[in-house]
Short mmCIF file of C-alpha atoms in Angstrom, two decimals:
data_model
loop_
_atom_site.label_atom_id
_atom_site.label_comp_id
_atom_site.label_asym_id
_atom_site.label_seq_id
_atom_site.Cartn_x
_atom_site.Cartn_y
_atom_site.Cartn_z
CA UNK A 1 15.10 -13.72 -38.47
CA UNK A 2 14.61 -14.86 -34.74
CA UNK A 3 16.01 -12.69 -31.18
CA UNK A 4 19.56 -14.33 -30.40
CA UNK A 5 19.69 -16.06 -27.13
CA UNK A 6 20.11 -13.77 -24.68
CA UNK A 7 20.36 -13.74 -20.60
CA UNK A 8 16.95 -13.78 -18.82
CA UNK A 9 16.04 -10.22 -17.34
CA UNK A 10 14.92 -10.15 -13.86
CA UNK A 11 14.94 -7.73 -11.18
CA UNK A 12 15.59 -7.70 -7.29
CA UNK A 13 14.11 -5.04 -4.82
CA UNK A 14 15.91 -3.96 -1.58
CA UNK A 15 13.82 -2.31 0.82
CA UNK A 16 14.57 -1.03 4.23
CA UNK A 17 12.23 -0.10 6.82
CA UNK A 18 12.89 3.07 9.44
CA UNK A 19 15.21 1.16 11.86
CA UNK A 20 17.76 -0.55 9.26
CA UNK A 21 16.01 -3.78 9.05
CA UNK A 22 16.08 -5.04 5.38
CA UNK A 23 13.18 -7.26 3.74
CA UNK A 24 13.56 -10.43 3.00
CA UNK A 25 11.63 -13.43 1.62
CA UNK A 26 11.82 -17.36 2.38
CA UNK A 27 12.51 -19.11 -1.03
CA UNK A 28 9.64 -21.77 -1.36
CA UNK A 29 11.38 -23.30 -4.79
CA UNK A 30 14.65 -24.86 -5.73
CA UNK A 31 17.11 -23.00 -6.76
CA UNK A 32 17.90 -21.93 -2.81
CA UNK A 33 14.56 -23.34 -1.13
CA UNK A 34 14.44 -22.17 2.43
CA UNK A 35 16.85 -19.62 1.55
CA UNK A 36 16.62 -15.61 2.51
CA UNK A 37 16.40 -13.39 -1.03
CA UNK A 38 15.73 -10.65 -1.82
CA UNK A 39 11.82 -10.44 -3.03
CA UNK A 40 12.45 -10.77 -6.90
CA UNK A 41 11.42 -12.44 -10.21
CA UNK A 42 11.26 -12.14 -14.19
CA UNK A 43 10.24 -8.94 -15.64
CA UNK A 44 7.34 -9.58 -17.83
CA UNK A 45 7.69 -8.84 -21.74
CA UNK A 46 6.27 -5.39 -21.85
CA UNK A 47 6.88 -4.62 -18.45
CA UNK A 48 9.89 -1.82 -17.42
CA UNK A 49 12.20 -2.89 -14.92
CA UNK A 50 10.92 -0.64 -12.34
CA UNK A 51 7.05 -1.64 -13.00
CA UNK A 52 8.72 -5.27 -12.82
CA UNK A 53 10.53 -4.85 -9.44
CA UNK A 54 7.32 -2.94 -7.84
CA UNK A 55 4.84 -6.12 -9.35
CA UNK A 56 7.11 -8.66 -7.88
CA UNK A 57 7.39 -6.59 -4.51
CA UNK A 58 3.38 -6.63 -4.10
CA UNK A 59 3.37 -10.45 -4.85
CA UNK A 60 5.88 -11.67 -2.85
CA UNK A 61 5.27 -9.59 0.26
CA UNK A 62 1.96 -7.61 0.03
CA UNK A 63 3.91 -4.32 0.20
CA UNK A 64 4.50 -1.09 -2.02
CA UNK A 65 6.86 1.46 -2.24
CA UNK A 66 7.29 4.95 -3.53
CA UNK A 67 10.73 5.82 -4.91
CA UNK A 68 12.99 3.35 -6.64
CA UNK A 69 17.00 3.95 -6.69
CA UNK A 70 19.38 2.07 -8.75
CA UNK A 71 21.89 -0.28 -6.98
CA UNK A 72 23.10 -1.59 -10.11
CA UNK A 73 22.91 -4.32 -12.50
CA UNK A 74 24.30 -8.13 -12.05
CA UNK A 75 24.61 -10.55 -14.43
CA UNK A 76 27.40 -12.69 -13.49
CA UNK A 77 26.33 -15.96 -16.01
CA UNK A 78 26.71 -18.25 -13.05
CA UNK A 79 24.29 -16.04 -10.60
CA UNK A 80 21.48 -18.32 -11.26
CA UNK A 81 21.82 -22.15 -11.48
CA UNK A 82 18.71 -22.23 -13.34
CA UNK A 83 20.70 -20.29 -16.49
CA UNK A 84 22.10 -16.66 -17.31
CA UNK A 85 20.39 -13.98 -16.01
CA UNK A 86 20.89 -10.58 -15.30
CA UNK A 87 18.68 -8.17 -12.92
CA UNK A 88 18.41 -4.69 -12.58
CA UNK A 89 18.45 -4.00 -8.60
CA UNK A 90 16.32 -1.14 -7.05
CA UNK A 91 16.44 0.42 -3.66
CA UNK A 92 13.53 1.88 -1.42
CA UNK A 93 12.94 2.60 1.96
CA UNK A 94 9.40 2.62 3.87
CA UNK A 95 8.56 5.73 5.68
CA UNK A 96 6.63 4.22 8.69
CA UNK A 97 6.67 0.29 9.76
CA UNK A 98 4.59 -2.00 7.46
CA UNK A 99 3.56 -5.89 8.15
CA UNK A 100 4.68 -7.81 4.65
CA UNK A 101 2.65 -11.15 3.75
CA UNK A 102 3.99 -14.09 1.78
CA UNK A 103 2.67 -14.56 -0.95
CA UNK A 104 3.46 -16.16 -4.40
CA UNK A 105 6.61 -18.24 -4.45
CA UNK A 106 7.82 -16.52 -1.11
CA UNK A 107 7.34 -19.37 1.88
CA UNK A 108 7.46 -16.57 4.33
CA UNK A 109 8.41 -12.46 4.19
CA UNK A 110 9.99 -10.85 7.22
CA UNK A 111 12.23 -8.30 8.29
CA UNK A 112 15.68 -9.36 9.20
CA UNK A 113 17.78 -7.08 11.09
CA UNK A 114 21.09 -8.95 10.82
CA UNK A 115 21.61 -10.30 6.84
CA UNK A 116 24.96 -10.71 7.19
CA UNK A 117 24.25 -14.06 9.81
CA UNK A 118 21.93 -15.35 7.50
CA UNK A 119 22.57 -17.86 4.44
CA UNK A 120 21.03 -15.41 1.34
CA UNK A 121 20.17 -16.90 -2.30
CA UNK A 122 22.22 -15.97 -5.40
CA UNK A 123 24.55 -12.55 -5.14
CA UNK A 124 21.87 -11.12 -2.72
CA UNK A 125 25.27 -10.41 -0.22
CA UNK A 126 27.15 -8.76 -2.53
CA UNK A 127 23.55 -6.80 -3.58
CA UNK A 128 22.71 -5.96 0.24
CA UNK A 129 26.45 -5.13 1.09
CA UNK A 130 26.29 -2.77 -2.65
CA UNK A 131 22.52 -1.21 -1.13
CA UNK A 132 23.48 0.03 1.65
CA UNK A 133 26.30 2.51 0.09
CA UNK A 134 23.55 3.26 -1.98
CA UNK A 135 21.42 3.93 1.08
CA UNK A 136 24.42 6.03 2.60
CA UNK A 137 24.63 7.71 -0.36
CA UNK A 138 20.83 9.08 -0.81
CA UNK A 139 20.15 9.13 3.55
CA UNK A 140 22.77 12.47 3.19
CA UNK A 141 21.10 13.89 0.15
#
């Protein structure tokens, strides 16, 4: 007896640095090439979520991070043209400034201070408008 068919699991990683900016990669592929996303990808089998979201963080942008916090879990079916998916969303914020460097299928990695004028891939609006209650939430604690 095979696994049923079942959504792909990926995760997404928001990070903000010490002034608000949030990180951001240029998509080099289709679905959303030249896009902003959030740096992202498939969680390996064997591979935790969080192990998953810190691996694809380090290949997309060069950077790591300490403490992960849950935004929260999308899996609209139609998030992804490519097929159902659904990705497990972590928070972190840098303590001091760091330079990220593209690399895998990000074109480029920067820090953009103003998402909201920007043209993001997938639900990354709705993530980055959902991570920064979360950030709210965890800057009082």
């Amino acid at each position: 007896m095979g696994f049923p068919a079942t959504p792909a699991l990926t995760t997404d990683c928001v990070v903000f640095d010490p002034t608000g900016r949030v990180l951001l990669i240029r998509r080099a592929h289709e679905p959303f090439k030249g896009h902003y996303a959030l740096p992202g990808g498939f969680v390996d089998v064997g591979e935790t979520v969080e192990a998953g979201c810190r691996r694809e963080l380090q290949e997309e942008t060069g950077l790591s991070v300490g403490d992960l916090h849950l935004v929260g879990v999308y899996s609209d079916p139609s998030r992804d043209p490519r097929g159902h998916t659904a990705s497990t969303v972590f928070l972190a914020r840098l303590a001091a400034p760091a330079d990220p460097v593209a690399g895998d299928d990000a074109a480029a990695a920067e820090w953009v201070e103003n998402w909201r004028d920007e043209r993001l891939a997938f639900d990354h609006a709705e993530i980055l408008d959902d991570a920064e209650t979360v950030l709210a939430a965890i800057s009082q604690d």
